[in-house]
Amino acid sequence: MATWANLGLQDSSSPLMEQLNFFHDHTLLILTMITILVGYIMGMLMFNQFTNRYLLHGQTIEIIWTVLPAIILMFIAFPSLRLLYLMDEINTPSITLKSIGHQWYWSYEYSDFLNLEFDSYMVPTNELETNGFRLLDVDNRIVLPMNNQIRILVTATDVLHSWTVPSLGVKVDATPGRLNQINFLINRPGLFFGQCSEICGANHSFMPIV
């Protein structure tokens, strides 16, 4: 989970989130290099006293500054597209969980078992245990196996919600009348926190996921 003054992404708990972390660092490095280069050129323009009497047009430099950004964009686009398709890939799931968004709580159904469904409400601050997390803990947690392909079906009954667990790299819109599915694998045991990420009314901030 995110801790105080944590500016980076959360530690990954699934292979997909690990790849997303790598992609974030890869893109940030490219952006840093571009920023330094452009900043240096702008600084040189400010303080350079020399002029070139013969510089009327530069065919070569124009080709370079057209082709180079295109190549840089390809270095960002290809890893991005690869990840996009990987995130949409549905492998053979070992277990299916159906998550239904309500105003303002989640309800869950384990579709592989008969009559296994429950509601998950946020624990109010006045009922919280000493070691509980304010605005993040719920009365009924989801239990899922690690090292297994898990499929989540997400929908809503009233307004738009969004089922999000950052450390698993999962964010799915919950839309009334529509089933969205996503696949992930948890590669280490732990307690993973998430929240609704689509503004859904007065108590939007108070429907966490654990």
PDB file of C-alpha atoms in Angstrom:
ATOM      1  CA  MET A   1       0.000   0.000   0.000  1.00  0.00           C
ATOM      2  CA  ALA A   2       1.043   3.617  -0.415  1.00  0.00           C
ATOM      3  CA  THR A   3       2.829   5.078   2.617  1.00  0.00           C
ATOM      4  CA  TRP A   4       3.363   8.656   3.765  1.00  0.00           C
ATOM      5  CA  ALA A   5       5.279  10.906   1.338  1.00  0.00           C
ATOM      6  CA  ASN A   6       5.576   8.056  -1.179  1.00  0.00           C
ATOM      7  CA  LEU A   7       5.956   9.773  -4.559  1.00  0.00           C
ATOM      8  CA  GLY A   8       6.699   6.663  -6.612  1.00  0.00           C
ATOM      9  CA  LEU A   9       4.514   3.742  -7.645  1.00  0.00           C
ATOM     10  CA  GLN A  10       3.662   1.018  -5.137  1.00  0.00           C
ATOM     11  CA  ASP A  11       5.746  -2.167  -5.037  1.00  0.00           C
ATOM     12  CA  SER A  12       4.420  -4.596  -7.596  1.00  0.00           C
ATOM     13  CA  SER A  13       2.692  -7.810  -6.539  1.00  0.00           C
ATOM     14  CA  SER A  14       1.992  -9.145 -10.020  1.00  0.00           C
ATOM     15  CA  PRO A  15       4.128  -9.661 -13.153  1.00  0.00           C
ATOM     16  CA  LEU A  16       2.035  -7.095 -15.065  1.00  0.00           C
ATOM     17  CA  MET A  17       2.582  -4.372 -12.490  1.00  0.00           C
ATOM     18  CA  GLU A  18       6.309  -5.181 -12.552  1.00  0.00           C
ATOM     19  CA  GLN A  19       6.315  -4.594 -16.310  1.00  0.00           C
ATOM     20  CA  LEU A  20       4.315  -1.372 -15.861  1.00  0.00           C
ATOM     21  CA  ASN A  21       6.931  -0.185 -13.357  1.00  0.00           C
ATOM     22  CA  PHE A  22       9.719  -0.929 -15.833  1.00  0.00           C
ATOM     23  CA  PHE A  23       7.840   0.877 -18.600  1.00  0.00           C
ATOM     24  CA  HIS A  24       7.324   3.911 -16.354  1.00  0.00           C
ATOM     25  CA  ASP A  25      11.080   4.084 -15.623  1.00  0.00           C
ATOM     26  CA  HIS A  26      11.944   3.547 -19.303  1.00  0.00           C
ATOM     27  CA  THR A  27       9.665   6.408 -20.425  1.00  0.00           C
ATOM     28  CA  LEU A  28      10.847   8.688 -17.617  1.00  0.00           C
ATOM     29  CA  LEU A  29      14.460   8.169 -18.719  1.00  0.00           C
ATOM     30  CA  ILE A  30      13.603   9.151 -22.301  1.00  0.00           C
ATOM     31  CA  LEU A  31      11.699  12.229 -21.057  1.00  0.00           C
ATOM     32  CA  THR A  32      14.637  13.228 -18.842  1.00  0.00           C
ATOM     33  CA  MET A  33      17.073  12.996 -21.765  1.00  0.00           C
ATOM     34  CA  ILE A  34      14.780  15.085 -23.998  1.00  0.00           C
ATOM     35  CA  THR A  35      14.302  17.712 -21.266  1.00  0.00           C
ATOM     36  CA  ILE A  36      18.072  17.987 -20.667  1.00  0.00           C
ATOM     37  CA  LEU A  37      18.806  18.266 -24.413  1.00  0.00           C
ATOM     38  CA  VAL A  38      16.126  20.918 -25.071  1.00  0.00           C
ATOM     39  CA  GLY A  39      17.136  22.831 -21.924  1.00  0.00           C
ATOM     40  CA  TYR A  40      20.789  22.808 -23.012  1.00  0.00           C
ATOM     41  CA  ILE A  41      19.923  24.034 -26.531  1.00  0.00           C
ATOM     42  CA  MET A  42      17.697  26.811 -25.130  1.00  0.00           C
ATOM     43  CA  GLY A  43      20.495  27.863 -22.771  1.00  0.00           C
ATOM     44  CA  MET A  44      22.964  27.942 -25.655  1.00  0.00           C
ATOM     45  CA  LEU A  45      20.537  30.101 -27.686  1.00  0.00           C
ATOM     46  CA  MET A  46      20.315  32.579 -24.809  1.00  0.00           C
ATOM     47  CA  PHE A  47      24.047  32.952 -24.186  1.00  0.00           C
ATOM     48  CA  ASN A  48      25.651  32.206 -27.561  1.00  0.00           C
ATOM     49  CA  GLN A  49      27.260  35.303 -29.118  1.00  0.00           C
ATOM     50  CA  PHE A  50      28.227  33.740 -32.451  1.00  0.00           C
ATOM     51  CA  THR A  51      26.267  33.935 -35.713  1.00  0.00           C
ATOM     52  CA  ASN A  52      26.742  31.988 -38.932  1.00  0.00           C
ATOM     53  CA  ARG A  53      26.644  34.346 -41.928  1.00  0.00           C
ATOM     54  CA  TYR A  54      26.020  31.504 -44.385  1.00  0.00           C
ATOM     55  CA  LEU A  55      23.227  29.691 -42.504  1.00  0.00           C
ATOM     56  CA  LEU A  56      20.151  30.264 -44.686  1.00  0.00           C
ATOM     57  CA  HIS A  57      18.709  26.717 -44.672  1.00  0.00           C
ATOM     58  CA  GLY A  58      19.893  23.402 -43.251  1.00  0.00           C
ATOM     59  CA  GLN A  59      18.531  20.380 -45.060  1.00  0.00           C
ATOM     60  CA  THR A  60      20.530  17.918 -42.975  1.00  0.00           C
ATOM     61  CA  ILE A  61      19.561  19.264 -39.565  1.00  0.00           C
ATOM     62  CA  GLU A  62      15.890  19.414 -40.592  1.00  0.00           C
ATOM     63  CA  ILE A  63      15.976  15.744 -41.603  1.00  0.00           C
ATOM     64  CA  ILE A  64      17.645  14.880 -38.266  1.00  0.00           C
ATOM     65  CA  TRP A  65      15.154  16.773 -36.105  1.00  0.00           C
ATOM     66  CA  THR A  66      12.230  15.200 -37.974  1.00  0.00           C
ATOM     67  CA  VAL A  67      13.463  11.603 -38.011  1.00  0.00           C
ATOM     68  CA  LEU A  68      14.948  11.505 -34.477  1.00  0.00           C
ATOM     69  CA  PRO A  69      11.680  12.299 -32.596  1.00  0.00           C
ATOM     70  CA  ALA A  70       9.893   9.679 -34.726  1.00  0.00           C
ATOM     71  CA  ILE A  71      12.450   7.052 -33.653  1.00  0.00           C
ATOM     72  CA  ILE A  72      12.154   8.137 -29.999  1.00  0.00           C
ATOM     73  CA  LEU A  73       8.341   7.821 -30.214  1.00  0.00           C
ATOM     74  CA  MET A  74       8.744   4.282 -31.566  1.00  0.00           C
ATOM     75  CA  PHE A  75      10.881   3.413 -28.520  1.00  0.00           C
ATOM     76  CA  ILE A  76       7.938   4.504 -26.343  1.00  0.00           C
ATOM     77  CA  ALA A  77       5.108   3.127 -28.519  1.00  0.00           C
ATOM     78  CA  PHE A  78       6.293  -0.484 -28.979  1.00  0.00           C
ATOM     79  CA  PRO A  79       6.738  -1.364 -25.267  1.00  0.00           C
ATOM     80  CA  SER A  80       3.473   0.461 -24.549  1.00  0.00           C
ATOM     81  CA  LEU A  81       1.493  -1.511 -27.138  1.00  0.00           C
ATOM     82  CA  ARG A  82       3.057  -4.775 -25.979  1.00  0.00           C
ATOM     83  CA  LEU A  83       1.897  -4.071 -22.421  1.00  0.00           C
ATOM     84  CA  LEU A  84      -1.544  -2.978 -23.590  1.00  0.00           C
ATOM     85  CA  TYR A  85      -2.128  -6.304 -25.344  1.00  0.00           C
ATOM     86  CA  LEU A  86      -0.621  -8.291 -22.447  1.00  0.00           C
ATOM     87  CA  MET A  87      -3.065  -6.648 -20.036  1.00  0.00           C
ATOM     88  CA  ASP A  88      -6.028  -7.612 -22.229  1.00  0.00           C
ATOM     89  CA  GLU A  89      -4.881 -11.225 -22.592  1.00  0.00           C
ATOM     90  CA  ILE A  90      -7.170 -13.690 -20.804  1.00  0.00           C
ATOM     91  CA  ASN A  91      -5.344 -16.905 -19.893  1.00  0.00           C
ATOM     92  CA  THR A  92      -7.151 -19.980 -18.574  1.00  0.00           C
ATOM     93  CA  PRO A  93      -8.350 -18.694 -15.182  1.00  0.00           C
ATOM     94  CA  SER A  94      -8.206 -20.947 -12.107  1.00  0.00           C
ATOM     95  CA  ILE A  95     -10.839 -18.878 -10.341  1.00  0.00           C
ATOM     96  CA  THR A  96     -13.384 -16.213 -11.296  1.00  0.00           C
ATOM     97  CA  LEU A  97     -14.461 -13.396  -9.008  1.00  0.00           C
ATOM     98  CA  LYS A  98     -17.396 -11.163  -9.868  1.00  0.00           C
ATOM     99  CA  SER A  99     -17.224  -7.682  -8.390  1.00  0.00           C
ATOM    100  CA  ILE A 100     -20.348  -5.489  -8.351  1.00  0.00           C
ATOM    101  CA  GLY A 101     -20.159  -1.790  -7.515  1.00  0.00           C
ATOM    102  CA  HIS A 102     -22.964  -0.145  -5.534  1.00  0.00           C
ATOM    103  CA  GLN A 103     -23.406   3.283  -3.984  1.00  0.00           C
ATOM    104  CA  TRP A 104     -21.215   3.013  -1.893  1.00  0.00           C
ATOM    105  CA  TYR A 105     -19.872  -0.502  -1.312  1.00  0.00           C
ATOM    106  CA  TRP A 106     -18.709  -3.522  -3.291  1.00  0.00           C
ATOM    107  CA  SER A 107     -20.337  -6.922  -3.403  1.00  0.00           C
ATOM    108  CA  TYR A 108     -18.533 -10.057  -4.559  1.00  0.00           C
ATOM    109  CA  GLU A 109     -19.550 -13.418  -5.989  1.00  0.00           C
ATOM    110  CA  TYR A 110     -17.250 -16.417  -6.378  1.00  0.00           C
ATOM    111  CA  SER A 111     -18.833 -17.808  -9.532  1.00  0.00           C
ATOM    112  CA  ASP A 112     -17.074 -21.207  -9.278  1.00  0.00           C
ATOM    113  CA  PHE A 113     -18.837 -22.010  -5.984  1.00  0.00           C
ATOM    114  CA  LEU A 114     -22.513 -22.209  -5.133  1.00  0.00           C
ATOM    115  CA  ASN A 115     -23.965 -19.422  -2.970  1.00  0.00           C
ATOM    116  CA  LEU A 116     -20.669 -17.773  -2.104  1.00  0.00           C
ATOM    117  CA  GLU A 117     -21.370 -14.059  -2.211  1.00  0.00           C
ATOM    118  CA  PHE A 118     -20.952 -11.210   0.260  1.00  0.00           C
ATOM    119  CA  ASP A 119     -20.955  -7.419   0.609  1.00  0.00           C
ATOM    120  CA  SER A 120     -17.826  -5.494   1.508  1.00  0.00           C
ATOM    121  CA  TYR A 121     -18.275  -2.208   3.401  1.00  0.00           C
ATOM    122  CA  MET A 122     -15.639   0.184   4.692  1.00  0.00           C
ATOM    123  CA  VAL A 123     -15.030  -0.094   8.453  1.00  0.00           C
ATOM    124  CA  PRO A 124     -16.049   3.261  10.030  1.00  0.00           C
ATOM    125  CA  THR A 125     -13.297   5.103  11.924  1.00  0.00           C
ATOM    126  CA  ASN A 126     -15.044   4.678  15.301  1.00  0.00           C
ATOM    127  CA  GLU A 127     -15.182   0.873  14.860  1.00  0.00           C
ATOM    128  CA  LEU A 128     -11.602   0.505  13.608  1.00  0.00           C
ATOM    129  CA  GLU A 129      -9.118  -1.812  15.370  1.00  0.00           C
ATOM    130  CA  THR A 130      -5.900  -0.213  16.672  1.00  0.00           C
ATOM    131  CA  ASN A 131      -3.868  -1.693  13.813  1.00  0.00           C
ATOM    132  CA  GLY A 132      -6.508  -0.967  11.125  1.00  0.00           C
ATOM    133  CA  PHE A 133      -6.073   1.450   8.242  1.00  0.00           C
ATOM    134  CA  ARG A 134      -8.469   4.394   8.286  1.00  0.00           C
ATOM    135  CA  LEU A 135     -10.665   4.687   5.146  1.00  0.00           C
ATOM    136  CA  LEU A 136      -8.983   1.577   3.680  1.00  0.00           C
ATOM    137  CA  ASP A 137     -10.110  -1.404   5.765  1.00  0.00           C
ATOM    138  CA  VAL A 138     -13.278  -3.367   5.004  1.00  0.00           C
ATOM    139  CA  ASP A 139     -15.448  -5.741   7.029  1.00  0.00           C
ATOM    140  CA  ASN A 140     -15.258  -8.591   4.465  1.00  0.00           C
ATOM    141  CA  ARG A 141     -12.018  -9.012   2.539  1.00  0.00           C
ATOM    142  CA  ILE A 142     -11.561 -10.855  -0.754  1.00  0.00           C
ATOM    143  CA  VAL A 143      -9.379 -13.963  -0.492  1.00  0.00           C
ATOM    144  CA  LEU A 144      -7.587 -15.041  -3.686  1.00  0.00           C
ATOM    145  CA  PRO A 145      -4.884 -17.666  -4.341  1.00  0.00           C
ATOM    146  CA  MET A 146      -1.366 -16.647  -5.362  1.00  0.00           C
ATOM    147  CA  ASN A 147       0.456 -18.032  -8.410  1.00  0.00           C
ATOM    148  CA  ASN A 148      -2.868 -18.705 -10.126  1.00  0.00           C
ATOM    149  CA  GLN A 149      -4.538 -16.958 -13.041  1.00  0.00           C
ATOM    150  CA  ILE A 150      -7.463 -14.980 -11.645  1.00  0.00           C
ATOM    151  CA  ARG A 151     -10.284 -13.493 -13.704  1.00  0.00           C
ATOM    152  CA  ILE A 152     -12.289 -10.588 -12.338  1.00  0.00           C
ATOM    153  CA  LEU A 153     -15.665  -9.701 -13.840  1.00  0.00           C
ATOM    154  CA  VAL A 154     -16.630  -6.141 -12.959  1.00  0.00           C
ATOM    155  CA  THR A 155     -20.022  -4.452 -13.232  1.00  0.00           C
ATOM    156  CA  ALA A 156     -22.189  -1.945 -11.347  1.00  0.00           C
ATOM    157  CA  THR A 157     -25.842  -1.615 -10.398  1.00  0.00           C
ATOM    158  CA  ASP A 158     -26.317   2.163 -10.279  1.00  0.00           C
ATOM    159  CA  VAL A 159     -23.581   4.531 -11.498  1.00  0.00           C
ATOM    160  CA  LEU A 160     -20.052   4.221 -12.879  1.00  0.00           C
ATOM    161  CA  HIS A 161     -17.453   2.849 -10.457  1.00  0.00           C
ATOM    162  CA  SER A 162     -13.876   1.688 -10.998  1.00  0.00           C
ATOM    163  CA  TRP A 163     -12.350  -1.393  -9.328  1.00  0.00           C
ATOM    164  CA  THR A 164      -8.697  -0.552  -8.694  1.00  0.00           C
ATOM    165  CA  VAL A 165      -5.813  -2.252  -6.879  1.00  0.00           C
ATOM    166  CA  PRO A 166      -2.587  -0.347  -7.728  1.00  0.00           C
ATOM    167  CA  SER A 167      -0.046  -2.922  -6.504  1.00  0.00           C
ATOM    168  CA  LEU A 168      -1.611  -5.553  -8.794  1.00  0.00           C
ATOM    169  CA  GLY A 169      -1.737  -3.167 -11.755  1.00  0.00           C
ATOM    170  CA  VAL A 170      -5.513  -3.583 -12.029  1.00  0.00           C
ATOM    171  CA  LYS A 171      -8.045  -0.884 -12.880  1.00  0.00           C
ATOM    172  CA  VAL A 172     -11.399  -1.811 -14.435  1.00  0.00           C
ATOM    173  CA  ASP A 173     -14.426   0.386 -14.989  1.00  0.00           C
ATOM    174  CA  ALA A 174     -17.645  -0.902 -13.443  1.00  0.00           C
ATOM    175  CA  THR A 175     -20.422   0.087 -15.840  1.00  0.00           C
ATOM    176  CA  PRO A 176     -24.132  -0.636 -15.242  1.00  0.00           C
ATOM    177  CA  GLY A 177     -25.476  -3.178 -17.756  1.00  0.00           C
ATOM    178  CA  ARG A 178     -22.014  -4.238 -18.892  1.00  0.00           C
ATOM    179  CA  LEU A 179     -19.499  -6.887 -17.776  1.00  0.00           C
ATOM    180  CA  ASN A 180     -15.819  -5.964 -18.021  1.00  0.00           C
ATOM    181  CA  GLN A 181     -13.213  -8.627 -17.387  1.00  0.00           C
ATOM    182  CA  ILE A 182      -9.526  -8.522 -16.540  1.00  0.00           C
ATOM    183  CA  ASN A 183      -6.961 -11.184 -15.785  1.00  0.00           C
ATOM    184  CA  PHE A 184      -4.071 -11.066 -13.301  1.00  0.00           C
ATOM    185  CA  LEU A 185      -1.718 -13.227 -11.256  1.00  0.00           C
ATOM    186  CA  ILE A 186      -0.620 -12.485  -7.686  1.00  0.00           C
ATOM    187  CA  ASN A 187       3.021 -13.532  -7.298  1.00  0.00           C
ATOM    188  CA  ARG A 188       3.492 -12.900  -3.578  1.00  0.00           C
ATOM    189  CA  PRO A 189       1.313 -13.228  -0.489  1.00  0.00           C
ATOM    190  CA  GLY A 190       0.095 -10.063   1.196  1.00  0.00           C
ATOM    191  CA  LEU A 191      -2.681  -7.634   1.911  1.00  0.00           C
ATOM    192  CA  PHE A 192      -3.476  -5.404  -1.062  1.00  0.00           C
ATOM    193  CA  PHE A 193      -5.512  -2.221  -0.803  1.00  0.00           C
ATOM    194  CA  GLY A 194      -7.432  -0.353  -3.475  1.00  0.00           C
ATOM    195  CA  GLN A 195     -10.209   2.186  -3.829  1.00  0.00           C
ATOM    196  CA  CYS A 196     -12.958   3.134  -6.250  1.00  0.00           C
ATOM    197  CA  SER A 197     -11.314   5.308  -8.916  1.00  0.00           C
ATOM    198  CA  GLU A 198     -14.349   6.772 -10.658  1.00  0.00           C
ATOM    199  CA  ILE A 199     -16.220   9.627  -8.973  1.00  0.00           C
ATOM    200  CA  CYS A 200     -19.540   8.009  -8.095  1.00  0.00           C
ATOM    201  CA  GLY A 201     -21.302  10.343  -5.690  1.00  0.00           C
ATOM    202  CA  ALA A 202     -21.132  11.637  -2.132  1.00  0.00           C
ATOM    203  CA  ASN A 203     -19.353   8.630  -0.570  1.00  0.00           C
ATOM    204  CA  HIS A 204     -17.014   7.888  -3.469  1.00  0.00           C
ATOM    205  CA  SER A 205     -13.995   8.076  -1.135  1.00  0.00           C
ATOM    206  CA  PHE A 206     -15.452   5.486   1.209  1.00  0.00           C
ATOM    207  CA  MET A 207     -15.672   2.246  -0.800  1.00  0.00           C
ATOM    208  CA  PRO A 208     -12.233   0.611  -0.498  1.00  0.00           C
ATOM    209  CA  ILE A 209     -11.097  -2.811  -1.737  1.00  0.00           C
ATOM    210  CA  VAL A 210      -8.952  -5.220   0.306  1.00  0.00           C
TER     211      VAL A 210
END
